[in-house]
PDB file of C-alpha atoms in Angstrom:
ATOM      1  CA  MET U 574     162.028  86.793 168.797  1.00  0.00           C
ATOM      2  CA  ARG U 575     158.809  87.586 170.638  1.00  0.00           C
ATOM      3  CA  LEU U 576     156.139  85.048 169.658  1.00  0.00           C
ATOM      4  CA  LEU U 577     152.427  84.863 170.276  1.00  0.00           C
ATOM      5  CA  PHE U 578     151.457  81.215 170.792  1.00  0.00           C
ATOM      6  CA  LEU U 579     147.739  80.382 170.628  1.00  0.00           C
ATOM      7  CA  ALA U 580     146.551  77.014 171.889  1.00  0.00           C
ATOM      8  CA  VAL U 581     143.582  75.522 173.694  1.00  0.00           C
ATOM      9  CA  LEU U 582     144.794  75.436 177.281  1.00  0.00           C
ATOM     10  CA  ARG U 583     142.049  73.612 179.145  1.00  0.00           C
ATOM     11  CA  PRO U 584     143.674  71.855 182.127  1.00  0.00           C
ATOM     12  CA  HIS U 585     144.592  68.186 181.871  1.00  0.00           C
ATOM     13  CA  THR U 586     144.277  67.986 178.070  1.00  0.00           C
ATOM     14  CA  GLY U 587     146.756  66.853 175.482  1.00  0.00           C
ATOM     15  CA  ASN U 588     146.665  70.302 173.906  1.00  0.00           C
ATOM     16  CA  ALA U 589     147.703  71.995 177.140  1.00  0.00           C
ATOM     17  CA  VAL U 590     150.569  69.548 177.647  1.00  0.00           C
ATOM     18  CA  THR U 591     151.729  69.927 174.035  1.00  0.00           C
ATOM     19  CA  ALA U 592     151.556  73.714 174.279  1.00  0.00           C
ATOM     20  CA  GLN U 593     153.706  73.735 177.407  1.00  0.00           C
ATOM     21  CA  ARG U 594     156.280  71.461 175.753  1.00  0.00           C
ATOM     22  CA  VAL U 595     156.459  73.568 172.602  1.00  0.00           C
ATOM     23  CA  ARG U 596     156.698  76.727 174.704  1.00  0.00           C
ATOM     24  CA  ALA U 597     159.574  75.252 176.706  1.00  0.00           C
ATOM     25  CA  HIS U 598     161.485  74.412 173.510  1.00  0.00           C
ATOM     26  CA  LEU U 599     160.897  77.875 172.049  1.00  0.00           C
ATOM     27  CA  GLU U 600     162.067  79.571 175.218  1.00  0.00           C
ATOM     28  CA  ALA U 601     165.097  77.264 175.480  1.00  0.00           C
ATOM     29  CA  ALA U 602     166.016  78.445 171.977  1.00  0.00           C
ATOM     30  CA  GLY U 603     166.015  82.030 173.254  1.00  0.00           C
ATOM     31  CA  HIS U 604     162.565  83.222 172.185  1.00  0.00           C
ATOM     32  CA  VAL U 605     159.981  84.948 174.338  1.00  0.00           C
ATOM     33  CA  CYS U 606     156.730  83.011 174.096  1.00  0.00           C
ATOM     34  CA  VAL U 607     153.426  84.705 174.988  1.00  0.00           C
ATOM     35  CA  LEU U 608     151.141  81.689 175.458  1.00  0.00           C
ATOM     36  CA  LYS U 609     147.409  82.437 175.323  1.00  0.00           C
ATOM     37  CA  ASP U 610     144.264  80.294 175.288  1.00  0.00           C
ATOM     38  CA  ALA U 611     142.619  80.511 171.865  1.00  0.00           C
ATOM     39  CA  PHE U 612     139.211  80.084 173.501  1.00  0.00           C
ATOM     40  CA  ASP U 613     139.689  83.430 175.277  1.00  0.00           C
ATOM     41  CA  PHE U 614     139.402  85.269 171.937  1.00  0.00           C
ATOM     42  CA  GLU U 615     136.495  85.543 169.544  1.00  0.00           C
ATOM     43  CA  SER U 616     137.902  87.468 166.602  1.00  0.00           C
ATOM     44  CA  PRO U 617     141.066  88.354 164.700  1.00  0.00           C
ATOM     45  CA  SER U 618     140.640  91.983 165.830  1.00  0.00           C
ATOM     46  CA  GLU U 619     141.110  90.910 169.461  1.00  0.00           C
ATOM     47  CA  ILE U 620     144.302  89.145 168.426  1.00  0.00           C
ATOM     48  CA  ALA U 621     145.441  92.260 166.539  1.00  0.00           C
ATOM     49  CA  ASN U 622     145.143  94.231 169.775  1.00  0.00           C
ATOM     50  CA  LEU U 623     147.070  91.543 171.645  1.00  0.00           C
ATOM     51  CA  ILE U 624     149.822  91.467 169.020  1.00  0.00           C
ATOM     52  CA  LEU U 625     150.269  95.215 169.390  1.00  0.00           C
ATOM     53  CA  ALA U 626     150.059  95.206 173.191  1.00  0.00           C
ATOM     54  CA  GLU U 627     152.571  92.357 173.517  1.00  0.00           C
ATOM     55  CA  ASN U 628     154.806  93.632 170.687  1.00  0.00           C
ATOM     56  CA  CYS U 629     154.830  90.205 169.013  1.00  0.00           C
ATOM     57  CA  GLU U 630     156.991  89.683 165.932  1.00  0.00           C
ATOM     58  CA  ALA U 631     155.459  86.367 164.832  1.00  0.00           C
ATOM     59  CA  ALA U 632     152.799  83.916 165.934  1.00  0.00           C
ATOM     60  CA  LEU U 633     152.248  80.185 166.257  1.00  0.00           C
ATOM     61  CA  ALA U 634     148.955  78.365 166.684  1.00  0.00           C
ATOM     62  CA  LEU U 635     148.301  74.848 167.874  1.00  0.00           C
ATOM     63  CA  HIS U 636     145.305  73.778 165.740  1.00  0.00           C
ATOM     64  CA  LEU U 637     144.547  75.122 162.309  1.00  0.00           C
ATOM     65  CA  TYR U 638     140.900  75.912 163.008  1.00  0.00           C
ATOM     66  CA  ARG U 639     140.905  76.864 166.687  1.00  0.00           C
ATOM     67  CA  GLY U 640     143.985  79.069 166.635  1.00  0.00           C
ATOM     68  CA  GLY U 641     144.763  79.666 162.980  1.00  0.00           C
ATOM     69  CA  ARG U 642     141.428  81.307 162.202  1.00  0.00           C
ATOM     70  CA  LEU U 643     142.327  84.054 164.675  1.00  0.00           C
ATOM     71  CA  LEU U 644     145.627  84.818 162.949  1.00  0.00           C
ATOM     72  CA  GLN U 645     144.206  85.629 159.518  1.00  0.00           C
ATOM     73  CA  GLY U 646     144.895  89.084 158.137  1.00  0.00           C
ATOM     74  CA  HIS U 647     147.683  90.152 160.466  1.00  0.00           C
ATOM     75  CA  GLN U 648     150.938  91.624 159.287  1.00  0.00           C
ATOM     76  CA  ILE U 649     153.172  89.236 161.214  1.00  0.00           C
ATOM     77  CA  PRO U 650     154.271  85.830 159.946  1.00  0.00           C
ATOM     78  CA  PHE U 651     152.687  82.817 161.585  1.00  0.00           C
ATOM     79  CA  GLY U 652     152.950  79.049 161.637  1.00  0.00           C
ATOM     80  CA  ILE U 653     150.452  76.328 162.454  1.00  0.00           C
ATOM     81  CA  ILE U 654     150.869  73.047 164.293  1.00  0.00           C
ATOM     82  CA  PHE U 655     148.116  70.746 163.089  1.00  0.00           C
ATOM     83  CA  GLY U 656     146.126  68.950 165.754  1.00  0.00           C
ATOM     84  CA  GLY U 657     144.367  65.630 165.551  1.00  0.00           C
ATOM     85  CA  THR U 658     141.006  67.397 165.646  1.00  0.00           C
ATOM     86  CA  ASP U 659     141.988  69.379 162.536  1.00  0.00           C
ATOM     87  CA  VAL U 660     142.687  66.258 160.533  1.00  0.00           C
ATOM     88  CA  ASN U 661     140.163  63.825 161.990  1.00  0.00           C
ATOM     89  CA  GLU U 662     137.118  66.009 162.654  1.00  0.00           C
ATOM     90  CA  ASP U 663     137.243  69.626 161.481  1.00  0.00           C
ATOM     91  CA  ALA U 664     138.353  68.727 157.951  1.00  0.00           C
ATOM     92  CA  ASN U 665     135.076  66.822 157.556  1.00  0.00           C
ATOM     93  CA  GLN U 666     132.908  69.814 158.496  1.00  0.00           C
ATOM     94  CA  GLU U 667     132.363  72.058 155.489  1.00  0.00           C
ATOM     95  CA  GLU U 668     132.358  75.399 157.311  1.00  0.00           C
ATOM     96  CA  LYS U 669     135.483  74.612 159.353  1.00  0.00           C
ATOM     97  CA  ASN U 670     137.217  73.114 156.322  1.00  0.00           C
ATOM     98  CA  THR U 671     136.598  76.332 154.392  1.00  0.00           C
ATOM     99  CA  VAL U 672     138.066  78.435 157.208  1.00  0.00           C
ATOM    100  CA  MET U 673     141.082  76.143 157.472  1.00  0.00           C
ATOM    101  CA  GLY U 674     141.649  76.431 153.714  1.00  0.00           C
ATOM    102  CA  ARG U 675     141.668  80.235 153.960  1.00  0.00           C
ATOM    103  CA  VAL U 676     144.183  80.130 156.805  1.00  0.00           C
ATOM    104  CA  LEU U 677     146.513  77.926 154.775  1.00  0.00           C
TER     105      LEU U 677
END
C-alpha cells in the first residue's frame, strides 16, 4: 500500500525520531511510505494535491491537530497517532480541541 505519512519533522525532535521509526516499520511490512512535514502544508487542499500526485491509497498522521487537521475531507482512509502535545496541551485549547474533535 502507498501511504502518505504526515508528521512534524523538525530535526532533533522526538516527533522526527518517532516518524522515522514508524516509517521504517511500515516499509519493513512492505508498504511505500511518503513521509512529509506537516508544517510544509497550510490546508487540506494542498494535501489533496499531494495525495493525487503521489497516488496515495491511505494516510497516517503523527499528531491529531498538526497532521490530522490536514487530512479532513479526503476520500482515502487515514489513521492518527496521538502525540503528547495533543493530549497535554492542544486538548485544553478550545479552538484546537474543536478541530481535533472534527478529525476524530
